[in-house]
Short mmCIF file of C-alpha atoms in Angstrom, two decimals:
data_model
loop_
_atom_site.label_atom_id
_atom_site.label_comp_id
_atom_site.label_asym_id
_atom_site.label_seq_id
_atom_site.Cartn_x
_atom_site.Cartn_y
_atom_site.Cartn_z
CA MET A 1 79.66 88.72 95.05
CA GLN A 2 81.19 91.00 97.28
CA TYR A 3 82.54 89.59 100.91
CA PHE A 4 84.85 92.67 101.82
CA PRO A 5 84.22 96.32 101.94
CA PRO A 6 84.81 98.50 98.92
CA ALA A 7 87.97 100.25 100.33
CA LEU A 8 89.54 97.04 101.91
CA GLU A 9 89.20 95.34 98.39
CA ARG A 10 90.47 98.15 97.14
CA LEU A 11 93.70 98.34 99.27
CA VAL A 12 94.42 94.33 98.46
CA GLU A 13 93.90 94.67 94.62
CA GLN A 14 96.28 96.67 94.70
CA PHE A 15 98.51 94.80 96.56
CA ASN A 16 97.68 91.99 94.86
CA LYS A 17 99.41 94.23 91.09
CA LEU A 18 102.62 93.78 93.09
CA PRO A 19 105.19 91.62 91.73
CA GLY A 20 104.82 87.70 92.92
CA ILE A 21 102.23 88.93 95.25
CA GLY A 22 98.95 86.72 94.95
CA SER A 23 95.29 86.92 96.19
CA LYS A 24 95.87 85.24 99.33
CA THR A 25 99.32 87.02 100.55
CA ALA A 26 97.26 90.36 98.91
CA GLN A 27 94.62 89.80 101.57
CA ARG A 28 97.23 89.07 104.25
CA LEU A 29 99.32 92.36 103.68
CA ALA A 30 95.70 94.21 103.62
CA PHE A 31 94.30 93.03 106.79
CA PHE A 32 98.20 94.07 107.93
CA VAL A 33 97.82 97.66 106.63
CA LEU A 34 94.18 97.93 109.01
CA SER A 35 96.01 96.54 112.33
CA LEU A 36 98.17 99.29 111.66
CA PRO A 37 98.43 102.97 114.45
CA GLU A 38 96.66 105.13 111.75
CA GLU A 39 100.21 106.73 111.70
CA ASP A 40 102.15 103.64 110.17
CA ALA A 41 99.72 103.99 107.81
CA ALA A 42 99.83 107.48 106.50
CA ALA A 43 103.55 106.96 106.73
CA PHE A 44 103.55 104.14 104.61
CA ALA A 45 101.02 105.47 101.89
CA GLN A 46 103.03 109.09 102.17
CA ALA A 47 106.30 107.01 101.45
CA ILE A 48 104.99 105.82 98.05
CA LEU A 49 104.02 109.20 97.14
CA ASP A 50 107.26 110.75 98.61
CA ALA A 51 109.52 108.14 96.09
CA LYS A 52 107.61 108.66 93.14
CA SER A 53 107.41 112.55 93.51
CA SER A 54 111.61 112.97 94.80
CA ILE A 55 113.29 110.40 93.20
CA ALA A 56 114.99 110.31 89.30
CA CYS A 57 117.84 109.52 87.53
CA CYS A 58 121.19 110.99 87.65
CA PRO A 59 121.62 113.70 84.91
CA ILE A 60 125.32 111.98 84.52
CA CYS A 61 125.04 108.35 85.21
CA GLN A 62 121.25 108.11 85.20
CA ASN A 63 121.46 106.00 88.35
CA LEU A 64 118.62 107.08 90.78
CA THR A 65 119.18 109.76 92.97
CA GLU A 66 116.73 112.41 94.64
CA GLY A 67 116.14 115.54 93.54
CA ASP A 68 117.47 117.46 90.13
CA GLY A 69 121.58 117.44 90.30
CA PRO A 70 123.65 114.44 89.82
CA CYS A 71 123.72 111.57 91.99
CA ALA A 72 126.34 111.60 95.16
CA ILE A 73 128.59 109.04 93.27
CA CYS A 74 128.76 111.48 90.45
CA ARG A 75 129.40 114.41 92.86
CA SER A 76 131.83 112.68 95.24
CA PRO A 77 135.80 113.55 94.41
CA LYS A 78 136.65 110.66 95.80
CA ARG A 79 135.61 108.52 93.14
CA ASP A 80 137.82 108.06 89.79
CA ALA A 81 136.33 110.10 86.92
CA ALA A 82 138.38 107.82 84.40
CA THR A 83 136.87 104.98 85.11
CA VAL A 84 132.76 104.20 84.17
CA CYS A 85 131.05 100.38 85.06
CA VAL A 86 128.52 100.34 82.94
CA VAL A 87 125.08 98.08 84.79
CA ALA A 88 121.89 96.73 83.09
CA ASP A 89 120.19 98.61 86.61
CA PRO A 90 120.04 100.47 89.70
CA LYS A 91 120.43 97.28 91.91
CA ASP A 92 123.66 96.48 90.26
CA VAL A 93 125.21 99.04 91.13
CA ILE A 94 124.28 98.71 95.24
CA ALA A 95 125.77 94.65 93.95
CA MET A 96 129.02 96.50 93.05
CA GLU A 97 128.93 99.11 96.27
CA ARG A 98 128.62 96.68 98.16
CA SER A 99 131.78 94.70 96.77
CA ARG A 100 134.26 98.10 98.36
CA GLU A 101 136.57 97.21 95.37
CA TYR A 102 135.00 99.99 93.25
CA GLY A 103 135.98 102.86 93.11
CA GLY A 104 134.93 104.61 90.02
CA LEU A 105 131.76 105.76 88.58
CA TYR A 106 128.77 104.09 87.37
CA HIS A 107 126.25 104.60 83.78
CA VAL A 108 122.78 102.39 84.34
CA LEU A 109 121.38 101.95 81.27
CA HIS A 110 117.54 100.99 83.00
CA GLY A 111 117.70 96.97 80.66
CA VAL A 112 119.37 95.60 78.62
CA ILE A 113 118.69 94.67 74.21
CA SER A 114 116.30 92.64 74.21
CA PRO A 115 114.73 91.63 70.56
CA MET A 116 112.24 89.27 72.61
CA ASN A 117 110.96 91.76 75.01
CA HIS A 118 110.83 94.47 72.18
CA VAL A 119 113.80 96.44 73.62
CA GLY A 120 115.87 98.13 71.52
CA PRO A 121 119.47 100.68 72.13
CA ASP A 122 117.40 103.39 71.82
CA ASP A 123 115.06 102.72 74.63
CA LEU A 124 118.06 102.44 77.13
CA HIS A 125 120.37 104.96 78.36
CA ILE A 126 122.94 104.08 74.90
CA LYS A 127 123.37 107.54 74.05
CA SER A 128 124.34 109.37 77.19
CA LEU A 129 127.13 107.01 77.34
CA VAL A 130 128.47 107.14 74.12
CA GLU A 131 128.44 111.06 74.21
CA ARG A 132 129.88 110.51 78.26
CA VAL A 133 132.74 108.75 77.36
CA GLY A 134 132.98 111.07 73.77
CA SER A 135 133.54 113.89 75.60
CA GLY A 136 136.35 112.51 76.79
CA GLY A 137 138.23 112.22 80.88
CA VAL A 138 137.32 108.68 80.44
CA GLN A 139 139.92 105.67 79.23
CA GLU A 140 138.03 103.05 80.91
CA VAL A 141 134.83 101.32 80.85
CA ILE A 142 133.78 98.35 82.36
CA MET A 143 131.06 96.60 81.03
CA ALA A 144 129.20 95.26 84.20
CA THR A 145 125.85 93.96 82.52
CA ASN A 146 124.69 90.54 84.22
CA PRO A 147 126.37 87.04 82.30
CA ASP A 148 123.52 85.98 80.46
CA THR A 149 122.70 85.88 76.64
CA GLU A 150 121.30 89.43 76.38
CA GLY A 151 123.37 90.95 79.00
CA GLU A 152 126.53 89.66 76.57
CA ALA A 153 125.20 90.66 73.85
CA THR A 154 124.75 94.61 75.05
CA ALA A 155 127.98 94.49 76.18
CA MET A 156 129.31 92.87 73.07
CA TYR A 157 126.95 95.79 71.42
CA LEU A 158 128.74 98.81 73.37
CA SER A 159 131.60 97.69 73.52
CA ARG A 160 131.52 98.14 69.66
CA LEU A 161 129.81 101.48 69.91
CA LEU A 162 132.59 102.90 71.58
CA LYS A 163 136.00 101.56 69.49
CA PRO A 164 136.21 104.82 67.71
CA PHE A 165 137.01 106.57 70.59
CA SER A 166 140.20 106.10 72.16
CA VAL A 167 138.95 104.06 75.17
CA LYS A 168 139.73 100.66 77.05
CA VAL A 169 136.50 98.79 77.22
CA THR A 170 137.19 95.65 79.50
CA ARG A 171 134.65 92.76 81.39
CA LEU A 172 133.83 91.13 84.32
CA ALA A 173 135.87 87.96 84.63
CA TYR A 174 133.73 84.96 84.67
CA GLY A 175 134.82 81.94 86.46
CA ILE A 176 134.08 80.10 89.35
CA PRO A 177 132.37 81.38 92.54
CA VAL A 178 133.94 82.03 95.14
CA GLY A 179 133.36 79.26 97.93
CA SER A 180 131.77 77.03 95.85
CA HIS A 181 132.23 73.32 94.55
CA LEU A 182 133.96 72.81 91.39
CA GLU A 183 131.82 69.62 90.74
CA PHE A 184 128.20 71.87 90.98
CA ALA A 185 130.05 74.56 87.90
CA ASP A 186 128.53 74.08 85.11
CA ASP A 187 130.45 73.51 81.58
CA ALA A 188 130.70 76.79 80.13
CA THR A 189 131.51 78.60 83.93
CA LEU A 190 133.83 75.89 84.30
CA MET A 191 135.25 76.74 80.75
CA ARG A 192 135.82 80.27 81.33
CA ALA A 193 137.09 80.30 84.30
CA LEU A 194 140.10 77.85 82.45
CA GLU A 195 140.67 80.40 79.83
CA GLY A 196 141.27 82.92 82.10
CA ARG A 197 143.00 80.99 84.67
CA ARG A 198 145.92 83.23 86.53
CA GLU A 199 149.52 82.35 87.41
CA MET A 200 150.02 81.97 90.89
CA MET B 1 126.25 103.04 103.97
CA GLN B 2 123.29 104.62 102.17
CA TYR B 3 123.45 103.13 98.66
CA PHE B 4 119.59 103.79 97.84
CA PRO B 5 118.37 107.44 98.42
CA PRO B 6 116.71 108.19 100.96
CA ALA B 7 112.86 108.19 99.70
CA LEU B 8 113.79 105.01 98.00
CA GLU B 9 115.60 103.53 100.84
CA ARG B 10 112.00 104.54 103.23
CA LEU B 11 110.03 103.29 101.01
CA VAL B 12 111.92 100.00 101.21
CA GLU B 13 111.77 99.78 104.97
CA GLN B 14 107.85 99.82 104.70
CA PHE B 15 107.64 97.02 102.44
CA ASN B 16 110.19 95.69 104.82
CA LYS B 17 107.77 95.96 107.83
CA LEU B 18 104.83 93.82 106.41
CA PRO B 19 104.60 90.18 107.88
CA GLY B 20 106.62 87.80 104.76
CA ILE B 21 107.98 90.13 103.36
CA GLY B 22 111.52 90.23 103.67
CA SER B 23 114.64 93.18 102.75
CA LYS B 24 114.98 91.37 98.84
CA THR B 25 111.19 91.21 97.80
CA ALA B 26 110.90 94.47 99.80
CA GLN B 27 113.71 96.19 97.27
CA ARG B 28 112.26 95.02 94.53
CA LEU B 29 108.06 96.06 95.31
CA ALA B 30 109.66 99.24 95.72
CA PHE B 31 111.71 99.49 92.32
CA PHE B 32 107.72 98.30 91.12
CA VAL B 33 106.44 101.19 92.74
CA LEU B 34 108.73 103.37 91.34
CA SER B 35 108.13 102.13 87.73
CA LEU B 36 104.46 102.55 88.30
CA PRO B 37 102.79 105.55 86.49
CA GLU B 38 102.80 108.69 88.89
CA GLU B 39 98.48 108.43 89.07
CA ASP B 40 98.81 104.05 90.19
CA ALA B 41 101.53 105.18 92.91
CA ALA B 42 98.98 107.62 93.95
CA ALA B 43 95.82 105.56 93.75
CA PHE B 44 98.07 102.89 96.02
CA ALA B 45 98.85 105.33 98.45
CA GLN B 46 95.20 106.71 98.71
CA ALA B 47 93.89 103.22 98.98
CA ILE B 48 95.81 102.43 101.92
CA LEU B 49 94.52 106.11 103.53
CA ASP B 50 91.26 104.67 102.44
CA ALA B 51 91.21 101.55 104.42
CA LYS B 52 92.66 103.00 107.66
CA SER B 53 90.03 105.55 107.30
CA SER B 54 87.03 104.89 106.29
CA ILE B 55 86.99 100.59 107.52
CA ALA B 56 85.79 100.17 111.11
CA CYS B 57 83.67 97.12 113.03
CA CYS B 58 80.03 96.57 112.50
CA PRO B 59 78.55 97.73 115.93
CA ILE B 60 76.22 94.26 115.52
CA CYS B 61 78.79 91.75 114.31
CA GLN B 62 81.74 93.32 115.07
CA ASN B 63 82.97 92.14 111.36
CA LEU B 64 84.77 94.47 109.26
CA THR B 65 82.81 97.14 107.21
CA GLU B 66 82.36 101.14 105.61
CA GLY B 67 81.04 103.73 107.52
CA ASP B 68 79.17 103.35 111.19
CA GLY B 69 75.87 101.98 110.75
CA PRO B 70 75.91 97.72 110.88
CA CYS B 71 77.54 95.76 108.02
CA ALA B 72 75.40 94.50 104.60
CA ILE B 73 74.68 90.94 106.57
CA CYS B 74 73.25 92.46 109.56
CA ARG B 75 70.91 95.15 107.66
CA SER B 76 70.10 92.02 104.69
CA PRO B 77 66.10 91.47 105.58
CA LYS B 78 67.01 87.84 103.87
CA ARG B 79 69.49 86.43 106.23
CA ASP B 80 68.10 84.58 109.64
CA ALA B 81 68.56 86.31 111.87
CA ALA B 82 67.65 83.72 114.71
CA THR B 83 71.10 81.91 114.02
CA VAL B 84 74.71 83.52 114.71
CA CYS B 85 77.28 82.09 113.70
CA VAL B 86 80.50 82.49 116.18
CA VAL B 87 84.15 82.86 113.73
CA ALA B 88 87.57 84.05 115.47
CA ASP B 89 88.82 86.79 111.62
CA PRO B 90 86.66 88.60 109.58
CA LYS B 91 88.92 86.09 106.94
CA ASP B 92 86.67 83.24 108.30
CA VAL B 93 83.29 85.13 107.28
CA ILE B 94 84.88 85.29 103.57
CA ALA B 95 85.20 81.46 103.64
CA MET B 96 81.58 80.94 104.98
CA GLU B 97 80.31 82.84 102.70
CA ARG B 98 81.91 81.35 99.86
CA SER B 99 80.58 77.99 100.80
CA ARG B 100 77.19 79.88 99.72
CA GLU B 101 74.74 77.50 102.46
CA TYR B 102 75.00 79.01 105.48
CA GLY B 103 72.52 82.50 105.43
CA GLY B 104 72.12 83.72 109.17
CA LEU B 105 74.23 85.93 110.69
CA TYR B 106 78.08 86.38 111.92
CA HIS B 107 79.91 87.55 115.36
CA VAL B 108 83.59 87.97 114.64
CA LEU B 109 85.71 87.38 117.99
CA HIS B 110 88.91 89.44 116.30
CA GLY B 111 90.85 86.27 117.64
CA VAL B 112 91.18 83.03 120.21
CA ILE B 113 91.87 82.86 123.67
CA SER B 114 95.45 82.72 123.80
CA PRO B 115 97.05 82.87 127.31
CA MET B 116 100.17 82.24 125.20
CA ASN B 117 100.30 85.29 124.09
CA HIS B 118 98.41 86.88 126.34
CA VAL B 119 95.09 86.90 124.74
CA GLY B 120 91.82 86.75 127.21
CA PRO B 121 88.63 86.57 126.93
CA ASP B 122 88.86 90.60 127.45
CA ASP B 123 90.65 91.50 124.56
CA LEU B 124 87.60 90.03 122.25
CA HIS B 125 84.22 90.43 121.13
CA ILE B 126 82.71 88.49 123.96
CA LYS B 127 81.15 90.29 125.76
CA SER B 128 78.84 92.28 122.72
CA LEU B 129 78.12 88.41 121.89
CA VAL B 130 76.45 87.50 125.57
CA GLU B 131 74.90 91.10 125.39
CA ARG B 132 73.50 89.74 122.02
CA VAL B 133 72.41 86.28 123.09
CA GLY B 134 71.03 87.85 126.30
CA SER B 135 68.57 90.32 123.97
CA GLY B 136 67.28 87.21 123.04
CA GLY B 137 65.75 86.71 119.39
CA VAL B 138 68.77 84.23 118.73
CA GLN B 139 67.90 80.38 118.38
CA GLU B 140 71.37 79.15 117.62
CA VAL B 141 74.98 79.98 117.99
CA ILE B 142 77.39 78.21 115.25
CA MET B 143 80.82 77.98 116.93
CA ALA B 144 83.12 78.39 113.58
CA THR B 145 86.62 78.65 115.27
CA ASN B 146 89.46 76.45 114.01
CA PRO B 147 89.43 73.36 114.62
CA ASP B 148 93.12 74.05 116.40
CA THR B 149 93.77 74.00 120.76
CA GLU B 150 92.97 77.26 120.63
CA GLY B 151 90.11 77.63 118.34
CA GLU B 152 88.41 74.64 120.98
CA ALA B 153 89.28 75.96 123.95
CA THR B 154 87.53 79.41 122.99
CA ALA B 155 84.20 77.17 121.91
CA MET B 156 84.39 75.78 124.96
CA TYR B 157 84.58 78.63 127.06
CA LEU B 158 81.72 80.07 124.83
CA SER B 159 79.62 77.59 125.38
CA ARG B 160 79.65 77.56 128.97
CA LEU B 161 79.01 81.37 128.97
CA LEU B 162 75.98 81.19 126.73
CA LYS B 163 74.18 77.76 128.78
CA PRO B 164 72.74 80.40 130.94
CA PHE B 165 70.98 81.77 127.97
CA SER B 166 67.82 79.26 126.19
CA VAL B 167 70.14 78.52 122.91
CA LYS B 168 71.58 75.70 121.29
CA VAL B 169 75.48 76.21 120.95
CA THR B 170 76.86 73.84 118.48
CA ARG B 171 79.82 72.99 116.63
CA LEU B 172 80.63 72.58 112.85
CA ALA B 173 81.68 69.35 112.07
CA TYR B 174 84.54 67.55 112.56
CA GLY B 175 85.36 65.23 109.55
CA ILE B 176 87.54 64.18 106.81
CA PRO B 177 87.99 66.95 104.12
CA VAL B 178 85.42 66.42 101.10
CA GLY B 179 88.23 65.12 97.81
CA SER B 180 91.09 63.90 100.54
CA HIS B 181 92.47 60.47 100.54
CA LEU B 182 91.85 58.35 103.67
CA GLU B 183 95.59 57.26 104.12
CA PHE B 184 96.36 60.76 104.60
CA ALA B 185 94.03 61.80 106.97
CA ASP B 186 94.88 61.67 110.44
CA ASP B 187 94.20 59.51 113.74
CA ALA B 188 92.26 62.46 115.61
CA THR B 189 90.72 63.22 111.71
CA LEU B 190 89.59 60.06 111.52
CA MET B 191 88.31 59.16 115.07
CA ARG B 192 86.02 62.23 114.63
CA ALA B 193 84.50 61.67 111.14
CA LEU B 194 84.16 57.67 112.77
CA GLU B 195 81.87 59.37 115.96
CA GLY B 196 80.48 61.90 113.78
CA ARG B 197 79.35 59.00 110.86
CA ARG B 198 76.07 59.08 109.96
CA GLU B 199 73.01 57.17 108.63
CA MET B 200 72.87 56.70 104.29
#
């Protein structure tokens, strides 16, 4: 039975397709869009179309960028081109940039190796990383994939793949997070923190 | 500092404007839209534009409808035109329709009287309700606003407004919800349930 006008029903369906948005929330969002002024709703629709049409992957680091050329980070003369940080996801680049500590370049894999989800090395941007390192100029590759099983396995796989090239391959340090409590740290983390202890 | 390409940033901002969507969720939704096939993203944008352009209020009951004429419920010859159920919101029409019990027509106020939020009687579709009842043919008006202070006050205001017309004004029954437990019922609800007790 149809309760909404078809056009509203279609909008609710579209919102319902978004991850984490159930049918009740989808209804609420659709009603909100209906209540927007005409130009705001048009701006929303346009933003979707613009994002889809103008955003592409940087040909060097595979991070998201606007237009055809390399991204702002790859183009920047201030960044250290000898260091490449390998991350799984464009969101991880943002996390790294937020720390304001890292001054090198990135390489975005767009996923991790995950046999369970049928993601193999060929589904990721691994070939372009190997070519990038192989073409010279890179001195250090920092593995910054997530510290979970799949992230670990991917980092391990890549470090073996990069072994033939005379390049230093490092991994982000494991340890207790700043501001946390020792009592809540899990065994594996504590073990790694102990292993990685440094002189003060 | 700009972390995302501008087009992506704009899409995140648009999602962030939606009610209940914070910046993290907005990012997740924007990335999801980016991952959609071109035609699905276009369908999403089109659904927003269509909903805005084609949905209007029914000239009779003020419920949402597509096109200019009266809505499907007002047009239906199967519905009892002598009974009008007054609700605050189009969503409430859907709740009533779901019960499959009600066979009359509706009148959607699009809000309730709320001095706190600067909503007075003139901001709601009250004048059209009075005209509708005044033009004859309506025998019963059922107040189905929410059972909270503002809903109550609005129902009270309307019933007084409709008093001059020879029309029966009723209110949905209060009582314990079906399937609930007596021990969890609040005092006010129990009192109303007792007041409204019926012979078995």
